[in-house]
PDB file of C-alpha atoms in Angstrom:
ATOM      1  CA  UNK A  41     -11.166 -30.934 -11.083  1.00  0.00           C
ATOM      2  CA  UNK A  42      -7.908 -29.710 -12.594  1.00  0.00           C
ATOM      3  CA  UNK A  43      -9.852 -27.649 -15.136  1.00  0.00           C
ATOM      4  CA  UNK A  44     -11.912 -26.035 -12.369  1.00  0.00           C
ATOM      5  CA  UNK A  45      -8.757 -25.259 -10.379  1.00  0.00           C
ATOM      6  CA  UNK A  46      -7.079 -23.717 -13.415  1.00  0.00           C
ATOM      7  CA  UNK A  47     -10.170 -21.680 -14.249  1.00  0.00           C
ATOM      8  CA  UNK A  48     -10.295 -20.288 -10.697  1.00  0.00           C
ATOM      9  CA  UNK A  49      -6.585 -19.472 -10.844  1.00  0.00           C
ATOM     10  CA  UNK A  50      -7.112 -17.706 -14.176  1.00  0.00           C
ATOM     11  CA  UNK A  51     -10.110 -15.848 -12.734  1.00  0.00           C
ATOM     12  CA  UNK A  52      -8.005 -14.570  -9.819  1.00  0.00           C
ATOM     13  CA  UNK A  53      -5.280 -13.504 -12.241  1.00  0.00           C
ATOM     14  CA  UNK A  54      -7.843 -11.573 -14.317  1.00  0.00           C
ATOM     15  CA  UNK A  55      -9.117  -9.855 -11.154  1.00  0.00           C
ATOM     16  CA  UNK A  56      -5.576  -8.918 -10.153  1.00  0.00           C
ATOM     17  CA  UNK A  57      -5.019  -7.475 -13.627  1.00  0.00           C
ATOM     18  CA  UNK A  58      -8.246  -5.463 -13.395  1.00  0.00           C
ATOM     19  CA  UNK A  59      -9.851  -7.394 -16.267  1.00  0.00           C
ATOM     20  CA  UNK A  60     -13.120  -7.996 -14.470  1.00  0.00           C
ATOM     21  CA  UNK A  61     -15.233  -9.019 -17.485  1.00  0.00           C
ATOM     22  CA  UNK A  62     -12.801 -11.823 -18.350  1.00  0.00           C
ATOM     23  CA  UNK A  63     -12.648 -12.827 -14.693  1.00  0.00           C
ATOM     24  CA  UNK A  64     -16.426 -13.014 -14.423  1.00  0.00           C
ATOM     25  CA  UNK A  65     -16.760 -15.244 -17.489  1.00  0.00           C
ATOM     26  CA  UNK A  66     -13.976 -17.544 -16.317  1.00  0.00           C
ATOM     27  CA  UNK A  67     -15.241 -17.813 -12.744  1.00  0.00           C
ATOM     28  CA  UNK A  68     -18.833 -18.412 -13.853  1.00  0.00           C
ATOM     29  CA  UNK A  69     -17.597 -21.328 -15.962  1.00  0.00           C
ATOM     30  CA  UNK A  70     -15.546 -22.672 -13.040  1.00  0.00           C
ATOM     31  CA  UNK A  71     -18.531 -22.479 -10.688  1.00  0.00           C
ATOM     32  CA  UNK A  72     -20.808 -24.221 -13.194  1.00  0.00           C
ATOM     33  CA  UNK A  73     -18.262 -26.994 -13.791  1.00  0.00           C
ATOM     34  CA  UNK A  74     -17.786 -27.521 -10.047  1.00  0.00           C
ATOM     35  CA  UNK A  75     -21.562 -27.744  -9.508  1.00  0.00           C
ATOM     36  CA  UNK A  76     -21.955 -30.237 -12.373  1.00  0.00           C
ATOM     37  CA  UNK A  77     -19.125 -32.343 -10.922  1.00  0.00           C
ATOM     38  CA  UNK A  78     -20.851 -32.314  -7.537  1.00  0.00           C
ATOM     39  CA  UNK A  79     -17.686 -31.063  -5.836  1.00  0.00           C
ATOM     40  CA  UNK A  80     -18.900 -29.043  -2.833  1.00  0.00           C
ATOM     41  CA  UNK A  81     -15.456 -27.755  -1.866  1.00  0.00           C
ATOM     42  CA  UNK A  82     -14.614 -26.489  -5.355  1.00  0.00           C
ATOM     43  CA  UNK A  83     -18.109 -25.033  -5.701  1.00  0.00           C
ATOM     44  CA  UNK A  84     -17.500 -23.107  -2.464  1.00  0.00           C
ATOM     45  CA  UNK A  85     -14.062 -21.973  -3.682  1.00  0.00           C
ATOM     46  CA  UNK A  86     -15.548 -20.810  -6.991  1.00  0.00           C
ATOM     47  CA  UNK A  87     -18.281 -18.933  -5.115  1.00  0.00           C
ATOM     48  CA  UNK A  88     -15.618 -17.252  -2.973  1.00  0.00           C
ATOM     49  CA  UNK A  89     -13.801 -16.215  -6.125  1.00  0.00           C
ATOM     50  CA  UNK A  90     -17.003 -14.850  -7.634  1.00  0.00           C
ATOM     51  CA  UNK A  91     -17.746 -12.930  -4.426  1.00  0.00           C
ATOM     52  CA  UNK A  92     -14.239 -11.422  -4.609  1.00  0.00           C
ATOM     53  CA  UNK A  93     -14.970 -10.295  -8.158  1.00  0.00           C
ATOM     54  CA  UNK A  94     -18.289  -8.761  -7.099  1.00  0.00           C
ATOM     55  CA  UNK A  95     -16.518  -6.964  -4.245  1.00  0.00           C
ATOM     56  CA  UNK A  96     -14.044  -5.393  -6.674  1.00  0.00           C
ATOM     57  CA  UNK A  97     -16.928  -4.344  -8.927  1.00  0.00           C
ATOM     58  CA  UNK A  98     -18.448  -2.535  -5.935  1.00  0.00           C
ATOM     59  CA  UNK A  99     -21.479  -4.833  -5.937  1.00  0.00           C
ATOM     60  CA  UNK A 100     -21.357  -5.451  -2.195  1.00  0.00           C
ATOM     61  CA  UNK A 101     -24.921  -6.738  -1.790  1.00  0.00           C
ATOM     62  CA  UNK A 102     -24.367  -9.320  -4.554  1.00  0.00           C
ATOM     63  CA  UNK A 103     -21.035 -10.322  -3.017  1.00  0.00           C
ATOM     64  CA  UNK A 104     -22.711 -10.742   0.367  1.00  0.00           C
ATOM     65  CA  UNK A 105     -25.487 -12.880  -1.151  1.00  0.00           C
ATOM     66  CA  UNK A 106     -22.888 -15.046  -2.914  1.00  0.00           C
ATOM     67  CA  UNK A 107     -20.988 -15.567   0.346  1.00  0.00           C
ATOM     68  CA  UNK A 108     -24.197 -16.551   2.147  1.00  0.00           C
ATOM     69  CA  UNK A 109     -24.870 -19.256  -0.468  1.00  0.00           C
ATOM     70  CA  UNK A 110     -21.711 -21.165   0.469  1.00  0.00           C
ATOM     71  CA  UNK A 111     -22.896 -24.276   2.259  1.00  0.00           C
ATOM     72  CA  UNK A 112     -21.325 -25.564   5.465  1.00  0.00           C
ATOM     73  CA  UNK A 113     -19.336 -27.519   6.440  1.00  0.00           C
ATOM     74  CA  UNK A 114     -16.257 -26.436   4.506  1.00  0.00           C
ATOM     75  CA  UNK A 115     -12.532 -26.850   5.145  1.00  0.00           C
ATOM     76  CA  UNK A 116     -11.164 -24.361   7.648  1.00  0.00           C
ATOM     77  CA  UNK A 117      -9.244 -22.414   4.979  1.00  0.00           C
ATOM     78  CA  UNK A 118     -12.461 -21.750   3.032  1.00  0.00           C
ATOM     79  CA  UNK A 119     -14.297 -20.782   6.225  1.00  0.00           C
ATOM     80  CA  UNK A 120     -11.571 -18.289   7.103  1.00  0.00           C
ATOM     81  CA  UNK A 121     -11.444 -16.883   3.567  1.00  0.00           C
ATOM     82  CA  UNK A 122     -15.234 -16.499   3.580  1.00  0.00           C
ATOM     83  CA  UNK A 123     -15.047 -14.543   6.846  1.00  0.00           C
ATOM     84  CA  UNK A 124     -12.176 -12.399   5.565  1.00  0.00           C
ATOM     85  CA  UNK A 125     -14.031 -11.497   2.389  1.00  0.00           C
ATOM     86  CA  UNK A 126     -17.198 -11.008   4.427  1.00  0.00           C
ATOM     87  CA  UNK A 127     -15.354  -8.432   6.544  1.00  0.00           C
ATOM     88  CA  UNK A 128     -14.313  -6.481   3.447  1.00  0.00           C
ATOM     89  CA  UNK A 129     -17.804  -6.719   1.922  1.00  0.00           C
ATOM     90  CA  UNK A 130     -19.410  -5.520   5.170  1.00  0.00           C
ATOM     91  CA  UNK A 131     -16.939  -2.638   5.284  1.00  0.00           C
ATOM     92  CA  UNK A 132     -17.993  -1.723   1.738  1.00  0.00           C
ATOM     93  CA  UNK A 133     -21.610  -1.737   2.902  1.00  0.00           C
ATOM     94  CA  UNK A 134     -20.648   0.406   5.918  1.00  0.00           C
ATOM     95  CA  UNK A 135     -21.785  -2.360   8.266  1.00  0.00           C
ATOM     96  CA  UNK A 136     -18.815  -1.958  10.584  1.00  0.00           C
ATOM     97  CA  UNK A 137     -20.127  -4.125  13.399  1.00  0.00           C
ATOM     98  CA  UNK A 138     -20.719  -6.963  10.916  1.00  0.00           C
ATOM     99  CA  UNK A 139     -17.280  -6.366   9.420  1.00  0.00           C
ATOM    100  CA  UNK A 140     -15.619  -6.541  12.823  1.00  0.00           C
ATOM    101  CA  UNK A 141     -17.556  -9.684  13.745  1.00  0.00           C
ATOM    102  CA  UNK A 142     -16.466 -11.381  10.505  1.00  0.00           C
ATOM    103  CA  UNK A 143     -12.834 -10.278  10.936  1.00  0.00           C
ATOM    104  CA  UNK A 144     -12.800 -11.465  14.554  1.00  0.00           C
ATOM    105  CA  UNK A 145     -14.274 -14.833  13.562  1.00  0.00           C
ATOM    106  CA  UNK A 146     -11.631 -15.210  10.867  1.00  0.00           C
ATOM    107  CA  UNK A 147      -8.863 -14.280  13.271  1.00  0.00           C
ATOM    108  CA  UNK A 148     -10.040 -16.786  15.867  1.00  0.00           C
ATOM    109  CA  UNK A 149     -10.361 -19.573  13.295  1.00  0.00           C
ATOM    110  CA  UNK A 150      -6.916 -18.771  11.874  1.00  0.00           C
ATOM    111  CA  UNK A 151      -5.389 -18.799  15.340  1.00  0.00           C
ATOM    112  CA  UNK A 152      -7.106 -22.114  16.135  1.00  0.00           C
ATOM    113  CA  UNK A 153      -5.721 -23.575  12.905  1.00  0.00           C
ATOM    114  CA  UNK A 154      -2.236 -22.350  13.870  1.00  0.00           C
ATOM    115  CA  UNK A 155      -1.677 -21.400  10.222  1.00  0.00           C
ATOM    116  CA  UNK A 156       0.537 -18.302   9.908  1.00  0.00           C
ATOM    117  CA  UNK A 157      -0.709 -17.596   6.367  1.00  0.00           C
ATOM    118  CA  UNK A 158      -4.292 -17.388   7.612  1.00  0.00           C
ATOM    119  CA  UNK A 159      -3.244 -15.493  10.765  1.00  0.00           C
ATOM    120  CA  UNK A 160      -1.461 -12.868   8.629  1.00  0.00           C
ATOM    121  CA  UNK A 161      -4.489 -12.501   6.347  1.00  0.00           C
ATOM    122  CA  UNK A 162      -6.889 -12.266   9.300  1.00  0.00           C
ATOM    123  CA  UNK A 163      -4.776  -9.635  11.084  1.00  0.00           C
ATOM    124  CA  UNK A 164      -4.628  -7.639   7.841  1.00  0.00           C
ATOM    125  CA  UNK A 165      -8.422  -7.804   7.422  1.00  0.00           C
ATOM    126  CA  UNK A 166      -8.911  -6.688  11.012  1.00  0.00           C
ATOM    127  CA  UNK A 167      -6.556  -3.749  10.404  1.00  0.00           C
ATOM    128  CA  UNK A 168      -8.537  -2.878   7.261  1.00  0.00           C
ATOM    129  CA  UNK A 169     -11.792  -2.728   9.230  1.00  0.00           C
ATOM    130  CA  UNK A 170     -10.166  -0.719  12.021  1.00  0.00           C
ATOM    131  CA  UNK A 171      -8.879   1.781   9.465  1.00  0.00           C
ATOM    132  CA  UNK A 172     -12.412   2.198   8.110  1.00  0.00           C
ATOM    133  CA  UNK A 173     -13.573   3.264  11.580  1.00  0.00           C
ATOM    134  CA  UNK A 174     -10.433   5.341  12.280  1.00  0.00           C
ATOM    135  CA  UNK A 175      -9.213   3.236  15.215  1.00  0.00           C
ATOM    136  CA  UNK A 176      -5.569   4.097  14.588  1.00  0.00           C
ATOM    137  CA  UNK A 177      -4.051   2.252  17.557  1.00  0.00           C
ATOM    138  CA  UNK A 178      -5.804  -0.939  16.484  1.00  0.00           C
ATOM    139  CA  UNK A 179      -4.634  -0.469  12.877  1.00  0.00           C
ATOM    140  CA  UNK A 180      -1.040  -0.223  14.077  1.00  0.00           C
ATOM    141  CA  UNK A 181      -1.401  -3.257  16.345  1.00  0.00           C
ATOM    142  CA  UNK A 182      -3.126  -5.396  13.693  1.00  0.00           C
ATOM    143  CA  UNK A 183      -0.782  -4.438  10.868  1.00  0.00           C
ATOM    144  CA  UNK A 184       2.208  -5.267  13.088  1.00  0.00           C
ATOM    145  CA  UNK A 185       0.635  -8.665  13.875  1.00  0.00           C
ATOM    146  CA  UNK A 186       0.094  -9.260  10.163  1.00  0.00           C
ATOM    147  CA  UNK A 187       3.732  -8.440   9.398  1.00  0.00           C
ATOM    148  CA  UNK A 188       4.994 -10.814  12.101  1.00  0.00           C
ATOM    149  CA  UNK A 189       2.728 -13.639  10.914  1.00  0.00           C
ATOM    150  CA  UNK A 190       3.669 -12.967   7.288  1.00  0.00           C
ATOM    151  CA  UNK A 191       7.346 -13.315   8.188  1.00  0.00           C
ATOM    152  CA  UNK A 192       6.617 -16.621   9.912  1.00  0.00           C
ATOM    153  CA  UNK A 193       4.661 -17.764   6.848  1.00  0.00           C
ATOM    154  CA  UNK A 194       7.409 -16.594   4.466  1.00  0.00           C
ATOM    155  CA  UNK A 195       4.819 -14.414   2.721  1.00  0.00           C
ATOM    156  CA  UNK A 196       6.579 -11.134   1.853  1.00  0.00           C
ATOM    157  CA  UNK A 197       3.676  -9.848  -0.247  1.00  0.00           C
ATOM    158  CA  UNK A 198       1.314  -9.987   2.743  1.00  0.00           C
ATOM    159  CA  UNK A 199       3.889  -8.077   4.795  1.00  0.00           C
ATOM    160  CA  UNK A 200       4.096  -5.449   2.059  1.00  0.00           C
ATOM    161  CA  UNK A 201       0.308  -5.121   2.031  1.00  0.00           C
ATOM    162  CA  UNK A 202       0.290  -4.647   5.810  1.00  0.00           C
ATOM    163  CA  UNK A 203       3.028  -2.012   5.578  1.00  0.00           C
ATOM    164  CA  UNK A 204       1.094  -0.172   2.854  1.00  0.00           C
ATOM    165  CA  UNK A 205      -2.035  -0.234   5.006  1.00  0.00           C
ATOM    166  CA  UNK A 206      -0.057   1.140   7.939  1.00  0.00           C
ATOM    167  CA  UNK A 207       1.417   3.886   5.733  1.00  0.00           C
ATOM    168  CA  UNK A 208      -2.094   4.836   4.584  1.00  0.00           C
ATOM    169  CA  UNK A 209      -3.254   4.975   8.203  1.00  0.00           C
ATOM    170  CA  UNK A 210      -0.305   7.248   9.027  1.00  0.00           C
ATOM    171  CA  UNK A 211      -1.186   9.473   6.061  1.00  0.00           C
ATOM    172  CA  UNK A 212      -4.828   9.722   7.123  1.00  0.00           C
ATOM    173  CA  UNK A 213      -3.718  10.824  10.585  1.00  0.00           C
ATOM    174  CA  UNK A 214      -1.559  13.560   9.074  1.00  0.00           C
ATOM    175  CA  UNK A 215       1.640  11.820  10.161  1.00  0.00           C
ATOM    176  CA  UNK A 216       3.396  12.373   6.850  1.00  0.00           C
ATOM    177  CA  UNK A 217       6.925  11.734   8.159  1.00  0.00           C
ATOM    178  CA  UNK A 218       5.941   8.315   9.527  1.00  0.00           C
ATOM    179  CA  UNK A 219       4.182   7.431   6.267  1.00  0.00           C
ATOM    180  CA  UNK A 220       7.276   8.437   4.306  1.00  0.00           C
ATOM    181  CA  UNK A 221       9.454   6.300   6.582  1.00  0.00           C
ATOM    182  CA  UNK A 222       7.173   3.293   5.961  1.00  0.00           C
ATOM    183  CA  UNK A 223       7.290   3.895   2.209  1.00  0.00           C
ATOM    184  CA  UNK A 224      11.077   4.278   2.284  1.00  0.00           C
ATOM    185  CA  UNK A 225      11.317   0.937   4.069  1.00  0.00           C
ATOM    186  CA  UNK A 226       9.037  -0.588   1.424  1.00  0.00           C
ATOM    187  CA  UNK A 227      11.263   0.746  -1.363  1.00  0.00           C
ATOM    188  CA  UNK A 228      14.247  -1.032   0.186  1.00  0.00           C
ATOM    189  CA  UNK A 229      12.246  -4.261   0.517  1.00  0.00           C
ATOM    190  CA  UNK A 230      10.935  -4.189  -3.048  1.00  0.00           C
ATOM    191  CA  UNK A 231      14.446  -3.584  -4.389  1.00  0.00           C
ATOM    192  CA  UNK A 232      15.478  -6.967  -2.978  1.00  0.00           C
ATOM    193  CA  UNK A 233      12.373  -8.883  -4.041  1.00  0.00           C
TER     194      UNK A 233
END
């Protein structure tokens, strides 16, 4: 199990570095090892990781199929992560009603779990979907909720992501001064990180 966990961690690191071929090989090995071990939770986690990779490759249909293969029941964290990724995948497929349904399900599950890390991630995903449909008031509300939850969770990187999303929403609305103010605030934050 430790090998599977390390392989998934390495796969996520490769994705974050933009080395998608290495990530795919590593995550495929992790998924195979988890299936052979008969570990349903790690198999689901490896499938989530693979779906994330497929999302970043722009293979939204494959990512969606991978997410649908994850068997229930799963721990709440995996359920929420599956819904969050499902919202992004649906947004990529321009299925905005499906994206909003997935983001709302994730937000409700995160709230029920009373886990600020999951609440921050769910609010961010909801803001992402709202930005795709140009619902600017909802983007502002959701990004603010993500920042508050990220502070509670002591997750400064999630707060930075939410601030960047809000700055992008400001830019898309033509509110350049507000976007610059958000970016200036981010520069001050990153200087202290």
